[in-house]
mmCIF file of C-alpha atoms and ligand atoms in Angstrom:
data_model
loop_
_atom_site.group_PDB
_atom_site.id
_atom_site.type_symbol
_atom_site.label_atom_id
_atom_site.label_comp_id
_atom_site.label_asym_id
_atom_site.label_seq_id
_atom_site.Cartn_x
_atom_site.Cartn_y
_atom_site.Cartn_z
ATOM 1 C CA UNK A 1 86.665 57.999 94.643
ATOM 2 C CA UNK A 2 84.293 59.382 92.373
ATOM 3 C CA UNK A 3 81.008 60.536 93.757
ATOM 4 C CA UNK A 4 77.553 61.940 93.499
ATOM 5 C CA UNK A 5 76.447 65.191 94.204
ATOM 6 C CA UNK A 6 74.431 64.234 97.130
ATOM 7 C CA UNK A 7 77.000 61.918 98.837
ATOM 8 C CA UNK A 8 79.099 65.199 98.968
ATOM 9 C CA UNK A 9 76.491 67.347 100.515
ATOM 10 C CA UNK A 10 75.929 64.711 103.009
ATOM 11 C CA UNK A 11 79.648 64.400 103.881
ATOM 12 C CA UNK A 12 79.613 68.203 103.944
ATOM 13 C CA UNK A 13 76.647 67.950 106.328
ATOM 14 C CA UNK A 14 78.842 65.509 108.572
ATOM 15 C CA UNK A 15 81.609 68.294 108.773
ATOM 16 C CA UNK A 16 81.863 70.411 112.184
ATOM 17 C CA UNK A 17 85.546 72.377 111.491
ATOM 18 C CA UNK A 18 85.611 72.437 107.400
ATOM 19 C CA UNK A 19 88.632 73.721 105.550
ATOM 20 C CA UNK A 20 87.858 75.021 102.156
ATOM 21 C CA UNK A 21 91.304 75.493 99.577
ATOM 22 C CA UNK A 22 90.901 76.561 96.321
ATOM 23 C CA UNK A 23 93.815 76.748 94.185
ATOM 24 C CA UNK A 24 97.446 78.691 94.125
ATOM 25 C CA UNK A 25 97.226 81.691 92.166
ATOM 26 C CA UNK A 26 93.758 82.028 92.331
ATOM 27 C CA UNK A 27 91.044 83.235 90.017
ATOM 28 C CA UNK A 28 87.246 84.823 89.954
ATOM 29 C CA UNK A 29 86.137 80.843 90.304
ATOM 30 C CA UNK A 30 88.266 79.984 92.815
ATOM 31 C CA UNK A 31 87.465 82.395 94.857
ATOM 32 C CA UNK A 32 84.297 82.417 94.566
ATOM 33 C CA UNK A 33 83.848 78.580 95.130
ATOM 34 C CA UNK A 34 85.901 78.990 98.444
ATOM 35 C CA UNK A 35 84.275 82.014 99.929
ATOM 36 C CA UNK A 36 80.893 80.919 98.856
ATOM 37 C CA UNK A 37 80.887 77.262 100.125
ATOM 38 C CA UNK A 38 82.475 78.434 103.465
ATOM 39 C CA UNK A 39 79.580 80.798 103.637
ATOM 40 C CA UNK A 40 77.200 78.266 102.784
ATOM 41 C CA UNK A 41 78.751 76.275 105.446
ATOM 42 C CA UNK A 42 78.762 79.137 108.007
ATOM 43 C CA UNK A 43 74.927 79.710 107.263
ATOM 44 C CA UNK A 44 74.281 76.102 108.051
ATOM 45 C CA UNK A 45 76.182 75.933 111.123
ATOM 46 C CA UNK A 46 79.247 74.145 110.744
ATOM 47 C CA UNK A 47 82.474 76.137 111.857
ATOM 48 C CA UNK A 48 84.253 76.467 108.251
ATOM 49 C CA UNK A 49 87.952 78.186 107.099
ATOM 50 C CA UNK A 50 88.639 79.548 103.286
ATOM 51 C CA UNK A 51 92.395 79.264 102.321
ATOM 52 C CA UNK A 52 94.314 79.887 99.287
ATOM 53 C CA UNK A 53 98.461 79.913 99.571
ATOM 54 C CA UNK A 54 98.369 83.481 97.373
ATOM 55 C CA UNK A 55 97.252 86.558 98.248
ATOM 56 C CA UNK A 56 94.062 87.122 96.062
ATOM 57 C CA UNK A 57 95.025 89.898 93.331
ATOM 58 C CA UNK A 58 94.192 93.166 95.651
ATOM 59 C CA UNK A 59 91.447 93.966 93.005
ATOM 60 C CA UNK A 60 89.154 91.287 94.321
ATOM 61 C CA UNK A 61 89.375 92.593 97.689
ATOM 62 C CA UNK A 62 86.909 95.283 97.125
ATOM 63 C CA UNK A 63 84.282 92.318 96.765
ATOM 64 C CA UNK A 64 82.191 91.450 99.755
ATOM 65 C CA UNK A 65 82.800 88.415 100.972
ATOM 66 C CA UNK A 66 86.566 87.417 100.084
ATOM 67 C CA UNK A 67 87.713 88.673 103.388
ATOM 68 C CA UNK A 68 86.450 85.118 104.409
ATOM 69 C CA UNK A 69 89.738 83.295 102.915
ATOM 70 C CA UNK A 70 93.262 83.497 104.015
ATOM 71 C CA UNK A 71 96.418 82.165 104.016
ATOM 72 C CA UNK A 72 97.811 79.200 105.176
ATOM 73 C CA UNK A 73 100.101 80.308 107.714
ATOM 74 C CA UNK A 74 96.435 81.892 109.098
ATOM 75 C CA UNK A 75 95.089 78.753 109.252
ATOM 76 C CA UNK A 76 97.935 76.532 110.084
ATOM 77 C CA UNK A 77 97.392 75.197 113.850
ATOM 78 C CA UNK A 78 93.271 74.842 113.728
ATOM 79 C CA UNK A 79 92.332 70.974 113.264
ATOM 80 C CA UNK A 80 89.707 70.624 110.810
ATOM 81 C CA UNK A 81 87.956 67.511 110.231
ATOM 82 C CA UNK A 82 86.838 67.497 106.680
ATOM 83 C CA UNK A 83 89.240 69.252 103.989
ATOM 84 C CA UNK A 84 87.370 70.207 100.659
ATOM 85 C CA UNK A 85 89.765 71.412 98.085
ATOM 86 C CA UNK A 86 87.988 73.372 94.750
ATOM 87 C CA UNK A 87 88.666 74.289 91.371
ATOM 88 C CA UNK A 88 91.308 72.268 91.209
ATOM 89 C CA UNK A 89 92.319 69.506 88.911
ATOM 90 C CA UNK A 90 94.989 67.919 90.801
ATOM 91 C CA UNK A 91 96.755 68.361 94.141
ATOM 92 C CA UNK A 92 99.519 70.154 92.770
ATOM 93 C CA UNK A 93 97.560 72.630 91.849
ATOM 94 C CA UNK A 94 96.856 73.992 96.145
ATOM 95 C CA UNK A 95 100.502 74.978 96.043
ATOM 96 C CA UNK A 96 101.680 75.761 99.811
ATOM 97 C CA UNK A 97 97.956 75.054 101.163
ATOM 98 C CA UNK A 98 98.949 71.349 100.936
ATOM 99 C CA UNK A 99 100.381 71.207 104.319
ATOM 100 C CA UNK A 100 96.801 72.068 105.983
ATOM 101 C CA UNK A 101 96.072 68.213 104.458
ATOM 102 C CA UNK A 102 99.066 66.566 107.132
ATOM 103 C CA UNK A 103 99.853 64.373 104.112
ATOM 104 C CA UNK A 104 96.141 62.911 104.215
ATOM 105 C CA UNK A 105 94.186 62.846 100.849
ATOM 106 C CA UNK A 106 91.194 65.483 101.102
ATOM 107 C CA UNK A 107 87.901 64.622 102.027
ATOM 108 C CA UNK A 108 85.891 66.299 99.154
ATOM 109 C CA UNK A 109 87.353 67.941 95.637
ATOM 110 C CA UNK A 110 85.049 70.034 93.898
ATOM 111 C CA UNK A 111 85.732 70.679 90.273
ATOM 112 C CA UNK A 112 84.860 71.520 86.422
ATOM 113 C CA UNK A 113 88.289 70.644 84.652
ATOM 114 C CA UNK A 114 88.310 67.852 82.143
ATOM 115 C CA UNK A 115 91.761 66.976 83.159
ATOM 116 C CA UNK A 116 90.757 65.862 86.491
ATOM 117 C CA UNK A 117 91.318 62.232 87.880
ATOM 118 C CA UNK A 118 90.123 62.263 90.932
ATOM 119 C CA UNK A 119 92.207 62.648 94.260
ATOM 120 C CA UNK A 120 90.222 62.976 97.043
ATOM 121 C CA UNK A 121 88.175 60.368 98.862
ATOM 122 C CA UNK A 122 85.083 62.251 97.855
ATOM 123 C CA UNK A 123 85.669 62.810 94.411
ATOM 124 C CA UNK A 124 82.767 65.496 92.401
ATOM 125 C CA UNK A 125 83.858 66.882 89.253
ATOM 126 C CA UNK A 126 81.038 67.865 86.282
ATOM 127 C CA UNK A 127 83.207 69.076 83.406
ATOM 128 C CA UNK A 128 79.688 70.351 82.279
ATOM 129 C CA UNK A 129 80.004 72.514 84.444
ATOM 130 C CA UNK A 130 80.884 75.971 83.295
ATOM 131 C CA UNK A 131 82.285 77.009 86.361
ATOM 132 C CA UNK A 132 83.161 75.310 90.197
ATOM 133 C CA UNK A 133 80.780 77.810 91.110
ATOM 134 C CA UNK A 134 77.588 76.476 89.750
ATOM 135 C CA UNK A 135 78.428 73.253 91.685
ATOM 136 C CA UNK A 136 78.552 75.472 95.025
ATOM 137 C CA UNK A 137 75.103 77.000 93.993
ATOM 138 C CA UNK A 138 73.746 73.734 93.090
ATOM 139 C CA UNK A 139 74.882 72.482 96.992
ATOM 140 C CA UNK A 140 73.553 75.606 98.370
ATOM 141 C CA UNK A 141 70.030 74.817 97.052
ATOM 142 C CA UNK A 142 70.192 71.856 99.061
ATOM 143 C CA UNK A 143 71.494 73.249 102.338
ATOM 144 C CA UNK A 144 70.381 77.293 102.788
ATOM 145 C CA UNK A 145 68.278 79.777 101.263
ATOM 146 C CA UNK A 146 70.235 82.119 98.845
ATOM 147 C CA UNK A 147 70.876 85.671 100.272
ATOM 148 C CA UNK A 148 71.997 88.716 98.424
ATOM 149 C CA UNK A 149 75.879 87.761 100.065
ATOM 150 C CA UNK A 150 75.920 84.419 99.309
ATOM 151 C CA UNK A 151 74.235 85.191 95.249
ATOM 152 C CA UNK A 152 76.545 88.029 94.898
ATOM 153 C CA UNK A 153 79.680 85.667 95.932
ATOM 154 C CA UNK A 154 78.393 82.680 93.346
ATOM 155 C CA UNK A 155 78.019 84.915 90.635
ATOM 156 C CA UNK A 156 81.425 86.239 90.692
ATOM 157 C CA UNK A 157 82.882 82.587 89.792
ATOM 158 C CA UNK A 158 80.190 81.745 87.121
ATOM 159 C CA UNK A 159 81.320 85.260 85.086
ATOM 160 C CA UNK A 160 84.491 84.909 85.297
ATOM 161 C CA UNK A 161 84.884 81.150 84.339
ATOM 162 C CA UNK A 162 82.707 82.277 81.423
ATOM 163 C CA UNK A 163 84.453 85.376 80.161
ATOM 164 C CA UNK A 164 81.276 87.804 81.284
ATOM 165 C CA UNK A 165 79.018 85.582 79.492
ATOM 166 C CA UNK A 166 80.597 85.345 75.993
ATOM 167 C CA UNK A 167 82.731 81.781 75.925
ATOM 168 C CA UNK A 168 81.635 78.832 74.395
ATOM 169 C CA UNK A 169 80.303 77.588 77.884
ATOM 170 C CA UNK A 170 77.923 80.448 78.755
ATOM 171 C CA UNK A 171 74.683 78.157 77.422
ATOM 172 C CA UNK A 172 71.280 78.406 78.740
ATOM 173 C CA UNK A 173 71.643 77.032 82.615
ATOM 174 C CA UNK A 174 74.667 79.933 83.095
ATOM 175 C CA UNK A 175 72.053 82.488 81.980
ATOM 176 C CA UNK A 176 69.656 80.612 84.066
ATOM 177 C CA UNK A 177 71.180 80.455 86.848
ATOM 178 C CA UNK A 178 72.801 83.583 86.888
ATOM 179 C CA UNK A 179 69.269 85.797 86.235
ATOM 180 C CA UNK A 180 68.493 83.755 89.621
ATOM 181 C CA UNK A 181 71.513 84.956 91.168
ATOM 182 C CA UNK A 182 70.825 88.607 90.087
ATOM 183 C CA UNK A 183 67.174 88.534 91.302
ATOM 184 C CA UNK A 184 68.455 87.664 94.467
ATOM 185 C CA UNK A 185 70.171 90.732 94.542
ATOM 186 C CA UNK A 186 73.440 90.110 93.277
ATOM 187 C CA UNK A 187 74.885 92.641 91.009
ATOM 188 C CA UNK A 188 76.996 92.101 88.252
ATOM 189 C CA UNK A 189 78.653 95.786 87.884
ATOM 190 C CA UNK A 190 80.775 95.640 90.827
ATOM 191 C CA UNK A 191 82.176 92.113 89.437
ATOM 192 C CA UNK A 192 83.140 93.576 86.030
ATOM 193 C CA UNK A 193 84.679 96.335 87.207
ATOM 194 C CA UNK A 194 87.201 94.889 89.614
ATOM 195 C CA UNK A 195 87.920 92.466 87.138
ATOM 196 C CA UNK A 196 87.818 93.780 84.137
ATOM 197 C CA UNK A 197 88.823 97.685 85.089
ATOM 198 C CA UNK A 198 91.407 97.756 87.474
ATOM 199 C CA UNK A 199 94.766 97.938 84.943
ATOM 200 C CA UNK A 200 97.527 100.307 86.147
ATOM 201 C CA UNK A 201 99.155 102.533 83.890
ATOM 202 C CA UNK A 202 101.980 100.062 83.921
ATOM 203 C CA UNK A 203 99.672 97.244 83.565
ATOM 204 C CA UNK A 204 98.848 98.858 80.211
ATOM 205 C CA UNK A 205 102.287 100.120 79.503
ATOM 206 C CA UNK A 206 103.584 95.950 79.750
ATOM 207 C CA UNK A 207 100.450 95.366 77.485
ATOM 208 C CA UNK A 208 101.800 97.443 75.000
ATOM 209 C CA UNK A 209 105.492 95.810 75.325
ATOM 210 C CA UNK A 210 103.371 92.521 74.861
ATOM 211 C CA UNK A 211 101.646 93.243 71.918
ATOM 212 C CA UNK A 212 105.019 93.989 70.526
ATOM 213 C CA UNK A 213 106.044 90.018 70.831
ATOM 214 C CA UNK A 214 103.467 88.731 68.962
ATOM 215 C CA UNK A 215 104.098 85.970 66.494
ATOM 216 C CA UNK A 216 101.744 84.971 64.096
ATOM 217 C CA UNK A 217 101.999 80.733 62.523
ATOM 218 C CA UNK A 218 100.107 78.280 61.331
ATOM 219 C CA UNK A 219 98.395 80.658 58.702
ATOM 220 C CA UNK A 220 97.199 83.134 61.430
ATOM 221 C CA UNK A 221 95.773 80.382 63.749
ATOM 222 C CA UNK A 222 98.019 80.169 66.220
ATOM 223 C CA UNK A 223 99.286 83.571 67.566
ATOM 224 C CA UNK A 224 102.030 83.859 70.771
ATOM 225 C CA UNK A 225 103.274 86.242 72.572
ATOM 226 C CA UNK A 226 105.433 86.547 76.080
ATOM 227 C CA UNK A 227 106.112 89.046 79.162
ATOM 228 C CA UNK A 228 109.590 88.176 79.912
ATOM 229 C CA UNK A 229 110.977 88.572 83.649
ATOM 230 C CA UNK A 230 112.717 91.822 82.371
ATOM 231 C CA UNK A 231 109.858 93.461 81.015
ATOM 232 C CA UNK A 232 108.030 93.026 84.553
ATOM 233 C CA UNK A 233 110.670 94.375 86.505
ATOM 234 C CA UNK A 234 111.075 97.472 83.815
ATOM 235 C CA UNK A 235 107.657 98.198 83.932
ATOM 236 C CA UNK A 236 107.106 97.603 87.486
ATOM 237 C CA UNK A 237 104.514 95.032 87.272
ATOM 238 C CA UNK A 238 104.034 91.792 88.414
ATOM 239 C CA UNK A 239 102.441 88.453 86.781
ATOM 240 C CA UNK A 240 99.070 89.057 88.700
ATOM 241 C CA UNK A 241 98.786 91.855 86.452
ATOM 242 C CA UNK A 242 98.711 89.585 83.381
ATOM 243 C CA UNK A 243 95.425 88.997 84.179
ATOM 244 C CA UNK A 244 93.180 88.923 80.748
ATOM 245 C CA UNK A 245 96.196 89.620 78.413
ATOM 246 C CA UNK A 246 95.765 85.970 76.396
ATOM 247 C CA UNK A 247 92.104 87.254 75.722
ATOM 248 C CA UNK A 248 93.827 90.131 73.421
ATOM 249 C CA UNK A 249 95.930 87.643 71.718
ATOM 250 C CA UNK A 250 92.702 85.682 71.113
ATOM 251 C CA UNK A 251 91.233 88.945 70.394
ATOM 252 C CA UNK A 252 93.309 88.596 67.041
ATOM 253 C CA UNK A 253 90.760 87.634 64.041
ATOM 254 C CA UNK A 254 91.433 84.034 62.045
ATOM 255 C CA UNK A 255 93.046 83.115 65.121
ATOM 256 C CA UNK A 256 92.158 79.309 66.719
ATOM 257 C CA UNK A 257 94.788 79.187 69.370
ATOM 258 C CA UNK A 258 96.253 82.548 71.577
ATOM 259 C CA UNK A 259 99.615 81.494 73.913
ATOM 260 C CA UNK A 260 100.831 83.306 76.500
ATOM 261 C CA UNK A 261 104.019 82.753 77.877
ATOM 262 C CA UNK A 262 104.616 84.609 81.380
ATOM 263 C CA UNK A 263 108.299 84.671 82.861
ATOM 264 C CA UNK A 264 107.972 84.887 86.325
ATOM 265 C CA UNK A 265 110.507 84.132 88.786
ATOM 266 C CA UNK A 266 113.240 83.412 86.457
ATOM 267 C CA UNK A 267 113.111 79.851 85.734
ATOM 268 C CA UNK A 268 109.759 79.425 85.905
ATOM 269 C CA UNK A 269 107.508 80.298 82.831
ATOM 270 C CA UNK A 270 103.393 79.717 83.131
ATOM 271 C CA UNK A 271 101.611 78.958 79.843
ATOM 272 C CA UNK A 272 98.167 80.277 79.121
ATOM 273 C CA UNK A 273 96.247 78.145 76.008
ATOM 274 C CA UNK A 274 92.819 80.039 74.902
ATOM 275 C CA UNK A 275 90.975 78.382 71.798
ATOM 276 C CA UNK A 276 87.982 79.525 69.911
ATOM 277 C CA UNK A 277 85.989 76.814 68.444
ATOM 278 C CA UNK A 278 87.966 73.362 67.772
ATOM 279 C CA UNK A 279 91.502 72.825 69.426
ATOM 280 C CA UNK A 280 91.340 71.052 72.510
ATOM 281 C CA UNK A 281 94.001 73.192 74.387
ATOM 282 C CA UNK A 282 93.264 70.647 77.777
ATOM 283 C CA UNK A 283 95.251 68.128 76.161
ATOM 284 C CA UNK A 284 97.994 70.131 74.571
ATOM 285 C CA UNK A 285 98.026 71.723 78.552
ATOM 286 C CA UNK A 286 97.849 67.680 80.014
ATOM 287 C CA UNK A 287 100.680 66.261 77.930
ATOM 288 C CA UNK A 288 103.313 69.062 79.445
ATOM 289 C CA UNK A 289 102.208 68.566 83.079
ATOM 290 C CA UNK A 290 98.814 71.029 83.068
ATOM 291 C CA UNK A 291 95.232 71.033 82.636
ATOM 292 C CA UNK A 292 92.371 72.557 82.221
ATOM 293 C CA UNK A 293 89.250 72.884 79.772
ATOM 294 C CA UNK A 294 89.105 72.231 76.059
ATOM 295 C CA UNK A 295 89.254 76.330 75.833
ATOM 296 C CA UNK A 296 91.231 77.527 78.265
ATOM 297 C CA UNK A 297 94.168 75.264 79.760
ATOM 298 C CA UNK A 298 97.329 76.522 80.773
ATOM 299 C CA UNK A 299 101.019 74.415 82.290
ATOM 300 C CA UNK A 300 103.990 75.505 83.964
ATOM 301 C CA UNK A 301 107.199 74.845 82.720
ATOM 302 C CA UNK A 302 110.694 74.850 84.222
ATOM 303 C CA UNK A 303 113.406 75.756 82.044
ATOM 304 C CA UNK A 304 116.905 78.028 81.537
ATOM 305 C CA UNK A 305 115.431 80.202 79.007
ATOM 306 C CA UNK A 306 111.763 81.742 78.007
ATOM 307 C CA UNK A 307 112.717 80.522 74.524
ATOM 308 C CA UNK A 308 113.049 77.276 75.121
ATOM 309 C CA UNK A 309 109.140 77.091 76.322
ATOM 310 C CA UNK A 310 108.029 79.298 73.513
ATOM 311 C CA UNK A 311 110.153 76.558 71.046
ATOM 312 C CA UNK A 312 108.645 73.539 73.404
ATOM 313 C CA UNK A 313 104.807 74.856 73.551
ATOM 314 C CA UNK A 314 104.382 76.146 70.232
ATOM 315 C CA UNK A 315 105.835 72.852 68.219
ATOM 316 C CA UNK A 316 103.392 71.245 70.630
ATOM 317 C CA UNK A 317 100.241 73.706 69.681
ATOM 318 C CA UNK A 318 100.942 73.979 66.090
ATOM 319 C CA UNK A 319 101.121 70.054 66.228
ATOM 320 C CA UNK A 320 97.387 69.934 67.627
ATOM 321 C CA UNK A 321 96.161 72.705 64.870
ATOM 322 C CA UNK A 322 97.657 70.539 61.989
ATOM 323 C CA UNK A 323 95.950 67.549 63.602
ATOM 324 C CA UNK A 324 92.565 68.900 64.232
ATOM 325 C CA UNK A 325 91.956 71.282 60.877
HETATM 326 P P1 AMP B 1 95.189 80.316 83.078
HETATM 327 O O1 AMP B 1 95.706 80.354 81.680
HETATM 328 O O2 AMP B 1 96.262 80.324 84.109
HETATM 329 O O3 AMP B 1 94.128 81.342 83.303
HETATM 330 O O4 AMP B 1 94.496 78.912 83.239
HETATM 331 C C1 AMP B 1 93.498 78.482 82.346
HETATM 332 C C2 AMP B 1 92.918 77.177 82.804
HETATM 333 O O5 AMP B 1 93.918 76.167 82.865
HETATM 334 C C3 AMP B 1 92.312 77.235 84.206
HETATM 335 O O6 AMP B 1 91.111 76.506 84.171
HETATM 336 C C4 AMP B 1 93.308 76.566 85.080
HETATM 337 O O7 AMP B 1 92.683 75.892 86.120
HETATM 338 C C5 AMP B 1 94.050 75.620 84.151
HETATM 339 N N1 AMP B 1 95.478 75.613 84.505
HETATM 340 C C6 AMP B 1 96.317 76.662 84.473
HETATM 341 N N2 AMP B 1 97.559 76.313 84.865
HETATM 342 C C7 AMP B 1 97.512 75.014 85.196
HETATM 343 C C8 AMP B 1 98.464 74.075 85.687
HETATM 344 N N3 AMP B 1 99.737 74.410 85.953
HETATM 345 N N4 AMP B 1 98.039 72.810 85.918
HETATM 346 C C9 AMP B 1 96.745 72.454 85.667
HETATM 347 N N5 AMP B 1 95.811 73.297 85.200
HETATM 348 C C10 AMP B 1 96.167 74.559 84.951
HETATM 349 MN MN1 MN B 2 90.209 78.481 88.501
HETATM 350 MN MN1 MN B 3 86.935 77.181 87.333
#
């Protein structure tokens, strides 16, 4: 059921053993909004758990703060008596982490995607919102002072979400609130280098065999490009290290619309959609099972062969270029 702000906070406020689940392979906003909100919690004095059913990507590790989420097998066993799940459009999207529910719907969901259509019984989601983790800050204002922690853990969701400042979304309340964050104490450094400087030599190696797949249609709008299972396992990567590589394809100049097709387990192929100023990539993402924002969505698809999503997606995209130019 759809909610305000402040009947979340209060049902937060009712909590005494939270559980806090952001979604399966987890990025800068998810884990942010889970490790922040528990901590928010934890300040206020309700008992509170993070879980995600990945391991976070090791490089976010370094960060202070994560060490407060686990996974559900860690979890599994402690009764909780309010269940928020965050940054997350749909249930599907908690992976493993659905069994800490015990086939209830959650309490709260906490969100930014348009997509979203509610599944909790506490439903907050403000697709205004550049990131799930301005929502946390906004709860923390009304619950605990802000701490250099707690600021440093916010911030790391609201750049991310936002490409370091430079999407579409970063407007004048991101900048806001973030110069608030940093005169806290947070520091934005330590943020941009995990996540933007961590690539292996492999990592850079599979870039390379990447770039080398590129496809070009639609006049130059719509560029794709794919890491096939093989080209993991010969380069000795895996897909958490195709972290950032639709940004290069988007990168590309004329380009609306940058795919990127990851193969990984065989099978099992995860679409990234990145747009740069009119193609609502949410809906392209919605009508093959996805979601996400109007300029970054992404889907997962089941099928024999890579090709067949590559055929499948980019009918779809060029489709939605033709339609919106
Ligand atoms: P990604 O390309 O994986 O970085 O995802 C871009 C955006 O699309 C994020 O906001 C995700 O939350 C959303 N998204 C990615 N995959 C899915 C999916 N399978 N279902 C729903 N939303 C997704
Ligand atoms: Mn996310
Ligand atoms: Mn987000």
């Amino acid at each position: 059921m759809w909610a305000t702000l402040d009947q979340v906070i209060d049902r937060l406020k009712q909590g005494r053993n939270v559980c806090v689940i952001g979604h399966a392979k987890p990025d800068g906003d998810a884990i942010s909004s889970v490790a922040g909100l528990v901590a928010i919690l934890e300040r206020y004095g309700i008992a509170a758990a993070g879980c995600i059913a990945d391991q976070l990507p090791w490089y976010y590790r370094s960060l202070p703060g994560t060490e407060r989420i686990s996974t559900p097998d860690k979890v599994r066993g402690q009764s909780f008596d309010t269940t928020v799940i965050v940054d997350s459009s749909d249930l599907s999207r908690i992976g493993g982490a659905e069994v800490l529910l015990g086939g209830a719907p959650p309490d709260i969901t906490l969100d930014h995607h348009r997509t979203n259509e509610g599944f909790g019984k506490l439903d907050y989601c403000d697709s205004g919102s550049a990131a799930t983790a301005m929502i946390v800050l906004e709860i923390s204002r009304a619950m605990v002072p802000l701490d250099e922690e707690l600021a440093q853990l916010l911030l790391l969701g609201i750049a991310t979400d936002t490409g370091f400042f430079k999407f579409a979304n970063a407007d004048a309340e991101v900048l806001a609130r973030a110069a608030e964050l940093v005169q806290q104490g947070a520091r934005l450094q330590p943020i941009a280098s995990a996540v933007l400087e961590h690539r292996s030599l492999s990592t850079l190696k599979l870039l390379g065999r990447l770039f080398d797949t590129i496809q070009v249609r639609e006049e130059g709008k719509l560029a794709y490009g794919w890491v096939s299972e093989g080209m993991l396992r010969e380069t000795g990567c895996t897909d958490q290290d195709t972290e950032g590589f639709v940004g290069e394809i988007r990168a590309l100049h004329e380009v609306e619309v940058a795919v990127l097709f990851v193969e990984s387990p065989p099978g099992e192929v995860h679409v990234s959609l990145r747009s740069k100023s009119y193609v609502d990539v949410s809906e392209v993402a919605a009508a093959l099972g996805g979601g996400g924002h109007a300029r970054a969505a992404g889907c997962s698809l089941h099928v024999e062969r890579l090709q067949e999503a590559v055929d499948q997606v980019v009918a779809a995209v060029a489709q939605a270029i033709r339609e919106s130019s």
